[in-house]
Coordinates of N, CA, C and O in Angstrom, one line a residue:
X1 N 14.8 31.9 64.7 CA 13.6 31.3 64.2 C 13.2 30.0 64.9 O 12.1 29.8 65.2
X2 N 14.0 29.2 65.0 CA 13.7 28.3 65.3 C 13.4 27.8 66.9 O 12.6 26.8 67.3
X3 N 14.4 28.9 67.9 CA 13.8 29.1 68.9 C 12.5 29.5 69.4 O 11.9 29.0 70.4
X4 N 12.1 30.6 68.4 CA 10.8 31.1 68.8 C 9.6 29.3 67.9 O 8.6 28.8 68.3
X5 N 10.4 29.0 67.0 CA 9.2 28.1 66.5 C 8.9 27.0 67.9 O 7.8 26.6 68.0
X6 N 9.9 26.7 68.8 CA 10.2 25.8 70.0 C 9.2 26.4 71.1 O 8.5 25.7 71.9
X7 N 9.3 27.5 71.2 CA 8.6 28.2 72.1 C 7.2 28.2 71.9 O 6.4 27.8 72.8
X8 N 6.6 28.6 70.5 CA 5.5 28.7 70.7 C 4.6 27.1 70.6 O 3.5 26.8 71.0
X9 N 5.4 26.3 70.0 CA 5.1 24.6 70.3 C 4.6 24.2 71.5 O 3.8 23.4 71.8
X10 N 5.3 25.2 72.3 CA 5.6 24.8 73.8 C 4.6 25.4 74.5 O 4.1 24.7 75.5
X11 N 4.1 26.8 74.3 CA 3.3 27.2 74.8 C 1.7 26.8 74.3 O 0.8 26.7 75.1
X12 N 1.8 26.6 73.0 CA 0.7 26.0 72.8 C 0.1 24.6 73.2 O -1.0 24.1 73.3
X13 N 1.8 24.3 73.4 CA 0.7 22.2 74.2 C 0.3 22.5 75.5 O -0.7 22.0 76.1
X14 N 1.5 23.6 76.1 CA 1.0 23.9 77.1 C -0.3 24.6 77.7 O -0.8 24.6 78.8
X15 N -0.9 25.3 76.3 CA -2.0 25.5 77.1 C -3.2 24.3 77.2 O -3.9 24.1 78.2
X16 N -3.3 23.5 75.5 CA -3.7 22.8 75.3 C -3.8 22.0 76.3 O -5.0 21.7 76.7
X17 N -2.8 21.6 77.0 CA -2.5 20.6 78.2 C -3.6 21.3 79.1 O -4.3 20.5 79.7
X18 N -3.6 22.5 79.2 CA -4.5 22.7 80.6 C -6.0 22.5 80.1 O -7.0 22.1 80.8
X19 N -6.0 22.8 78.8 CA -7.7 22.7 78.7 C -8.2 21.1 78.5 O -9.4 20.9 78.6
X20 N -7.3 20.1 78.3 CA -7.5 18.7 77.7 C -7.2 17.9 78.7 O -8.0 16.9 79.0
X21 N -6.0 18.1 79.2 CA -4.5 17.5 79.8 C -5.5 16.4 80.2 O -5.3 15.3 79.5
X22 N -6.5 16.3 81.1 CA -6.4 15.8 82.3 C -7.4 14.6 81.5 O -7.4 13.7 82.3
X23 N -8.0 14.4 80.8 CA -8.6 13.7 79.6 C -7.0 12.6 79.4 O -6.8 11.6 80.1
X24 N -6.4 12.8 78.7 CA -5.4 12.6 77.9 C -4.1 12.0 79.6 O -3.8 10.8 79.6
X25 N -3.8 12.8 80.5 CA -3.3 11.9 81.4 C -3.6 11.1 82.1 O -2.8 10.6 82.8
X26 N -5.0 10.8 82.1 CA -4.9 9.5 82.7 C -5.4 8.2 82.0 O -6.1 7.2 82.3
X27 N -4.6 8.4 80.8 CA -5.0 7.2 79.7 C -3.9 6.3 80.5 O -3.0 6.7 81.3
X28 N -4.2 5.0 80.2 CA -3.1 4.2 81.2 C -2.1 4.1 80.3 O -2.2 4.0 79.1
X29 N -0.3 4.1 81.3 CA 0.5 3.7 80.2 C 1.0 2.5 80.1 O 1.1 1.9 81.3
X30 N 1.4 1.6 78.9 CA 1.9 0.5 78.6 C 3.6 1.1 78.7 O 4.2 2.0 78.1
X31 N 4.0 0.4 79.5 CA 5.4 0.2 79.7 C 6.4 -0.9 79.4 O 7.6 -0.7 79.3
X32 N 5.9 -2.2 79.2 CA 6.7 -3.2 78.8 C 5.7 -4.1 77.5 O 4.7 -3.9 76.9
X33 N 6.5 -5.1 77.4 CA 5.9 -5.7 76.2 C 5.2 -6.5 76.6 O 4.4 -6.9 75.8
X34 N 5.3 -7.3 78.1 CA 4.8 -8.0 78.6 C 2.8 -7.5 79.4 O 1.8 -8.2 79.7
X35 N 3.2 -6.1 79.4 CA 2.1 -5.3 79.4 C 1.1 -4.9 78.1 O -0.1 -4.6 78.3
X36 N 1.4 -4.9 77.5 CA 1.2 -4.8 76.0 C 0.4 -6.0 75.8 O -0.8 -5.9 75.4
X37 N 0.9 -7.2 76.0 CA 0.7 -8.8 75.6 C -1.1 -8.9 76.5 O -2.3 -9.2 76.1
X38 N -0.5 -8.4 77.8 CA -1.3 -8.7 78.7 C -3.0 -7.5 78.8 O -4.0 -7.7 79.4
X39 N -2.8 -6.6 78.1 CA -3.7 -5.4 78.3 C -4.3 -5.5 76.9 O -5.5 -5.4 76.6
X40 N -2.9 -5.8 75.8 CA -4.4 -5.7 74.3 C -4.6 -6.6 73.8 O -5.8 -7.0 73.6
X41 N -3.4 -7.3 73.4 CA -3.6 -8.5 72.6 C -3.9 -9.5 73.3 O -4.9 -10.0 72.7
X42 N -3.6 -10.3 74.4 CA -4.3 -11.2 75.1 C -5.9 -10.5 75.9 O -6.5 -11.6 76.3
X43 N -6.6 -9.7 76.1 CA -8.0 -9.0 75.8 C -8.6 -9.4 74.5 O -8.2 -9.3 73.4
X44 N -9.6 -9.7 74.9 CA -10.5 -10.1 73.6 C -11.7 -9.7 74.1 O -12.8 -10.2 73.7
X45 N -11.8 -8.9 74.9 CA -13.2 -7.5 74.9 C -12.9 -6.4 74.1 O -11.8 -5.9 74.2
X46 N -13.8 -6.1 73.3 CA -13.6 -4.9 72.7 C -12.9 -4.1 72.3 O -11.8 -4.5 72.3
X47 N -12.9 -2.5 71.8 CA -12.0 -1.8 70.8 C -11.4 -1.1 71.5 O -12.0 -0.4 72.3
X48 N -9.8 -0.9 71.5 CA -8.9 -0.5 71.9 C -8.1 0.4 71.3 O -7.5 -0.2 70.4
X49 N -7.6 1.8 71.4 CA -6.2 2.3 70.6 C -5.2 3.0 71.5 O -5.2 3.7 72.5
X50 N -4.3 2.3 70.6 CA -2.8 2.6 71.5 C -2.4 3.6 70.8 O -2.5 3.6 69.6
X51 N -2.0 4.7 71.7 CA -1.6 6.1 71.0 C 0.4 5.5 71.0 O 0.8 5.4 72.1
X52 N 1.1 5.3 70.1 CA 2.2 5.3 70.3 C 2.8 6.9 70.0 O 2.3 7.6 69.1
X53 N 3.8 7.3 70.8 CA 4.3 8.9 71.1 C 5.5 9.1 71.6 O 6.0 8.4 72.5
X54 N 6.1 10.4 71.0 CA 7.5 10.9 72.0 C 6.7 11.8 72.7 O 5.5 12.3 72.5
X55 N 7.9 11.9 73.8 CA 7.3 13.1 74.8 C 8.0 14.6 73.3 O 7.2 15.5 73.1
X56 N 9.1 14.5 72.7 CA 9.8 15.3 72.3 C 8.8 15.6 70.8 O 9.1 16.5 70.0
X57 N 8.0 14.9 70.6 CA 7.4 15.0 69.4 C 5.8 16.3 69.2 O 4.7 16.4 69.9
X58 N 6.3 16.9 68.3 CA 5.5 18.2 68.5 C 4.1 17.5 68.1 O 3.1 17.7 68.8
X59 N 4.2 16.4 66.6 CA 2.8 16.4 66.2 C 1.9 15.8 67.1 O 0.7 15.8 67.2
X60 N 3.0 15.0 67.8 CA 1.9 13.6 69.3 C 1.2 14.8 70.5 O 0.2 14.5 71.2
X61 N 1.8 15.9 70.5 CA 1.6 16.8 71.6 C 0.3 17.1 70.6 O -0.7 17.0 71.3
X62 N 0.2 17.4 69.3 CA -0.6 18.6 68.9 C -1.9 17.4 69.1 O -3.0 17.9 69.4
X63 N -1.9 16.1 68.9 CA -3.2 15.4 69.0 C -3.4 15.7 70.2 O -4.5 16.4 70.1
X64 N -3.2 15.7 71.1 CA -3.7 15.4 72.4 C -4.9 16.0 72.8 O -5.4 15.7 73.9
X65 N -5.6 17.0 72.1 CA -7.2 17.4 72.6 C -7.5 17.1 71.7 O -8.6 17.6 71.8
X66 N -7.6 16.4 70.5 CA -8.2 15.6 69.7 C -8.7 14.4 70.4 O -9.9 14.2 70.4
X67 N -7.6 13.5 71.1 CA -8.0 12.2 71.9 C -8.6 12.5 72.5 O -9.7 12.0 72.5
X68 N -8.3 13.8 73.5 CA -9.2 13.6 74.6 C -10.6 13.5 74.5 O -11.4 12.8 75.2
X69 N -11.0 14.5 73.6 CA -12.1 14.3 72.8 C -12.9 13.4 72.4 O -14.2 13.4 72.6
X70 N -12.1 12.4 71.7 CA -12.3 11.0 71.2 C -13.0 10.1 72.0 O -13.8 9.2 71.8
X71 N -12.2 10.5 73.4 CA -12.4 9.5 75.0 C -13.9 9.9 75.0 O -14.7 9.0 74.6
X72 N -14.2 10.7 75.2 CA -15.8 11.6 75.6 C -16.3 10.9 74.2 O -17.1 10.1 74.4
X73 N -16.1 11.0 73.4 CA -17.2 10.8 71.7 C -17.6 9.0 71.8 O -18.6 8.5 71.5
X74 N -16.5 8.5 72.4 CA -16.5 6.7 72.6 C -15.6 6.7 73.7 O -14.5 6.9 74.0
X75 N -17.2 6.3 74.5 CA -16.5 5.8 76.1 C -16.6 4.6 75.7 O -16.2 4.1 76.8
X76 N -17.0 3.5 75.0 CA -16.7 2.2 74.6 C -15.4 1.9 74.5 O -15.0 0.9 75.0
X77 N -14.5 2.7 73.9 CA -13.3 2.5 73.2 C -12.6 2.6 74.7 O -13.0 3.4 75.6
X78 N -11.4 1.6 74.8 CA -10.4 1.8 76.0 C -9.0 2.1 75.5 O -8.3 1.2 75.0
X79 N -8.4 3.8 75.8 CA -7.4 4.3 74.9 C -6.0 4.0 75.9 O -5.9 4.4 77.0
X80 N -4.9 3.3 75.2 CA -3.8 3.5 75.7 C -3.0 4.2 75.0 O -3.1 4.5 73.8
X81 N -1.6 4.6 76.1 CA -0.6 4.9 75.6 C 0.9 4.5 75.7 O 1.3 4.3 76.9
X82 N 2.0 4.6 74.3 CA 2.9 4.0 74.8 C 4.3 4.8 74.1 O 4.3 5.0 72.9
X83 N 5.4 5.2 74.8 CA 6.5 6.6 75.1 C 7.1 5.0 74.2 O 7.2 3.8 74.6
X84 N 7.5 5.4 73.0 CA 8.1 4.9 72.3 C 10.1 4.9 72.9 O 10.9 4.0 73.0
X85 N 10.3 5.9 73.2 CA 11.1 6.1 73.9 C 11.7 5.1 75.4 O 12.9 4.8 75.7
X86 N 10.7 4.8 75.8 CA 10.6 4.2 77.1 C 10.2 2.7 77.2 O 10.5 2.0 78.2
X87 N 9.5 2.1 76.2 CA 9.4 1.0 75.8 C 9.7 0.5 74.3 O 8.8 0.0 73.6
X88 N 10.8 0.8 73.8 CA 11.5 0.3 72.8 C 11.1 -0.7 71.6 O 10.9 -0.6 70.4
X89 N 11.0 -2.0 73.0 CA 10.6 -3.0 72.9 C 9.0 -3.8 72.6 O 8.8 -4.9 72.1
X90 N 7.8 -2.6 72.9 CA 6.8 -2.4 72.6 C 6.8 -2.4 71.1 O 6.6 -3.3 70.3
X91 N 7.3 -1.1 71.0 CA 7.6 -0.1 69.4 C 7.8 -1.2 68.3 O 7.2 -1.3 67.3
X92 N 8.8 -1.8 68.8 CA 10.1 -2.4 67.7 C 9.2 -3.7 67.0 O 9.3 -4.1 65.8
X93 N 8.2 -4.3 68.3 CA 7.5 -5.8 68.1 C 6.5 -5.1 67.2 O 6.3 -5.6 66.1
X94 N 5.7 -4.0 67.5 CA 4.4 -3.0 66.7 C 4.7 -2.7 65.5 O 3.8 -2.1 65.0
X95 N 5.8 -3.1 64.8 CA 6.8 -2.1 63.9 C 6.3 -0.6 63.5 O 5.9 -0.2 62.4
X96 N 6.6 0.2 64.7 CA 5.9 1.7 64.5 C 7.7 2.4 64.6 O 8.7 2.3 65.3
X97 N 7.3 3.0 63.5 CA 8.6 3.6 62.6 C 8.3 5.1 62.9 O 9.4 5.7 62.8
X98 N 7.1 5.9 63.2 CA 6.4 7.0 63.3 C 5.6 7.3 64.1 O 4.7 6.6 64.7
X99 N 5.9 8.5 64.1 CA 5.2 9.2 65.8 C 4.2 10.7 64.8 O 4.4 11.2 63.7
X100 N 3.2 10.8 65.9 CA 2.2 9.3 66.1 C 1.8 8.6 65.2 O 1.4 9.1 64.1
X101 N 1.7 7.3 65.7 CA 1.5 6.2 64.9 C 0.2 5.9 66.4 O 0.3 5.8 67.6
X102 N -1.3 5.7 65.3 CA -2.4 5.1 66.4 C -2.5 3.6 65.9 O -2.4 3.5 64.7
X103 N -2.6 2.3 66.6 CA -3.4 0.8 66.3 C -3.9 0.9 66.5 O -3.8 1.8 67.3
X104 N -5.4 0.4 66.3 CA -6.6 -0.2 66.6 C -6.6 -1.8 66.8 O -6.2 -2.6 66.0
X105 N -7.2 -1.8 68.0 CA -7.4 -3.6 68.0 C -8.7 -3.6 68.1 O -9.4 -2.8 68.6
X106 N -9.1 -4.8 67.5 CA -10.5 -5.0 68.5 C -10.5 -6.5 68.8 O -10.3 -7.3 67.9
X107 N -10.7 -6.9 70.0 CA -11.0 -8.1 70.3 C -9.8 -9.0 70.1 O -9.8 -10.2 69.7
X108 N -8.6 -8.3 70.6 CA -7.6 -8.6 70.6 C -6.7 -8.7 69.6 O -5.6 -9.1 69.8
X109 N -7.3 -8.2 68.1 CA -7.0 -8.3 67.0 C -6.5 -7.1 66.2 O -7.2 -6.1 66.2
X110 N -5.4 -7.0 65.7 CA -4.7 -5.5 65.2 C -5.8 -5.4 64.1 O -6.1 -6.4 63.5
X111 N -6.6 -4.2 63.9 CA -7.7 -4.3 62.7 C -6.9 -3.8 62.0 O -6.4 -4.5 61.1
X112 N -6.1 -2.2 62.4 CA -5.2 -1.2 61.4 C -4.5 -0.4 62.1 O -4.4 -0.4 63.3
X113 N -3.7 0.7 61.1 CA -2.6 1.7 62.0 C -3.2 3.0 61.0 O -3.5 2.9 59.8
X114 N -3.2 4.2 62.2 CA -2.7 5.4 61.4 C -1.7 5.9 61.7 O -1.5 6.0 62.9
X115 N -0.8 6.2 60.9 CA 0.6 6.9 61.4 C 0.0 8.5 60.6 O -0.7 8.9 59.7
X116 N 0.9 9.0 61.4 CA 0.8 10.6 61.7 C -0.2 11.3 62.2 O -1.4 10.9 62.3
X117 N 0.2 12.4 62.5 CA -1.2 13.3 63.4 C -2.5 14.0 62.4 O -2.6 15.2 61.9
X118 N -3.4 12.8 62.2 CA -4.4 13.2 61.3 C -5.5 12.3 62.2 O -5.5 11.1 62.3
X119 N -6.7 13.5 63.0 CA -7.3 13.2 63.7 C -8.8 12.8 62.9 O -9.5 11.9 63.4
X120 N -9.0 13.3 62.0 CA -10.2 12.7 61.3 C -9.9 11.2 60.8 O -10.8 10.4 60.9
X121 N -8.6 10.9 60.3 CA -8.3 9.3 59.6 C -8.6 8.4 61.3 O -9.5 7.5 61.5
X122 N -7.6 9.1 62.3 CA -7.9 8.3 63.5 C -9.9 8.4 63.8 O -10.5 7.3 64.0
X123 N -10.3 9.0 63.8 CA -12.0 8.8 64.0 C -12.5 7.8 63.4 O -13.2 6.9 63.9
X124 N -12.2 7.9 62.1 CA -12.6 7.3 60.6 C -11.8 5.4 61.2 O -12.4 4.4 61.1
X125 N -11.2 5.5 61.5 CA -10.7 4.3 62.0 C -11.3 3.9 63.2 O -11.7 2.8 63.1
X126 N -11.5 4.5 64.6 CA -12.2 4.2 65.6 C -14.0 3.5 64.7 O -14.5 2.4 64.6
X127 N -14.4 4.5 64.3 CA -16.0 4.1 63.8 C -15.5 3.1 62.9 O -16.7 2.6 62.8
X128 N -14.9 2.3 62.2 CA -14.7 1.5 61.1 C -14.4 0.4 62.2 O -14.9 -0.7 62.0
X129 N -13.6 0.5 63.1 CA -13.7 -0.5 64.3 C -14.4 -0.8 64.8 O -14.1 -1.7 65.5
X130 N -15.4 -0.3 64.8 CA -16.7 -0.4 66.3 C -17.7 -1.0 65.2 O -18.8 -1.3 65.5

């Protein structure tokens, strides 16, 4: 069971990945904290959200044509992302405990977080930002 549940996870981001992917990969990624400092919080233009994510996390995979989407609905909005995995140190200062977990900044300013893969609360948060 649980192989096949792996499998079809897999085949499904994967397809998703082809019809979205390319939306969603070229969000820039934040890799250090010093990147972080420098790209949102020291920025005081406009609304920002940091998608924080595992690569290994099914529900971060299942947003991903949601965002991409999002990108197209508000090209005002400038979307990052950050592999919790890979910047630790981002994560730990964010205190994001959950994947996905989205911030919103605006104007360099944390407004709010949604944690978990619920793409309407994330919209409902972008428009409440803007």
């Amino acid at each position: 069971m649980f192989t096949r549940t792996r499998f079809v996870t897999h085949r499904l981001s994967h397809v998703a990945g082809r019809k979205f992917g390319s939306s969603y990969s070229q969000i820039p990624k934040l890799s250090s904290l010093q990147e972080f400092q420098e790209q949102i919080l020291d920025s005081k233009n406009g609304v920002k959200v940091i998608d924080f994510y595992a690569t290994w996390c099914g529900p971060c995979k299942a947003m991903t044509p949601h965002i991409s989407k999002m990108m197209q609905e508000y090209p005002s909005v400038d979307f990052y992302k950050v592999d919790v995995d890979q910047a630790m140190d981002v994560a730990r200062s964010c205190d994001i405990s959950a994947m996905p977990t989205f911030m919103l900044v605006k104007d360099g300013r944390i407004t709010s977080k949604v944690v978990g893969a619920n793409p309407a609360a994330l919209e409902n948060g972008i428009k409440d930002t803007l």
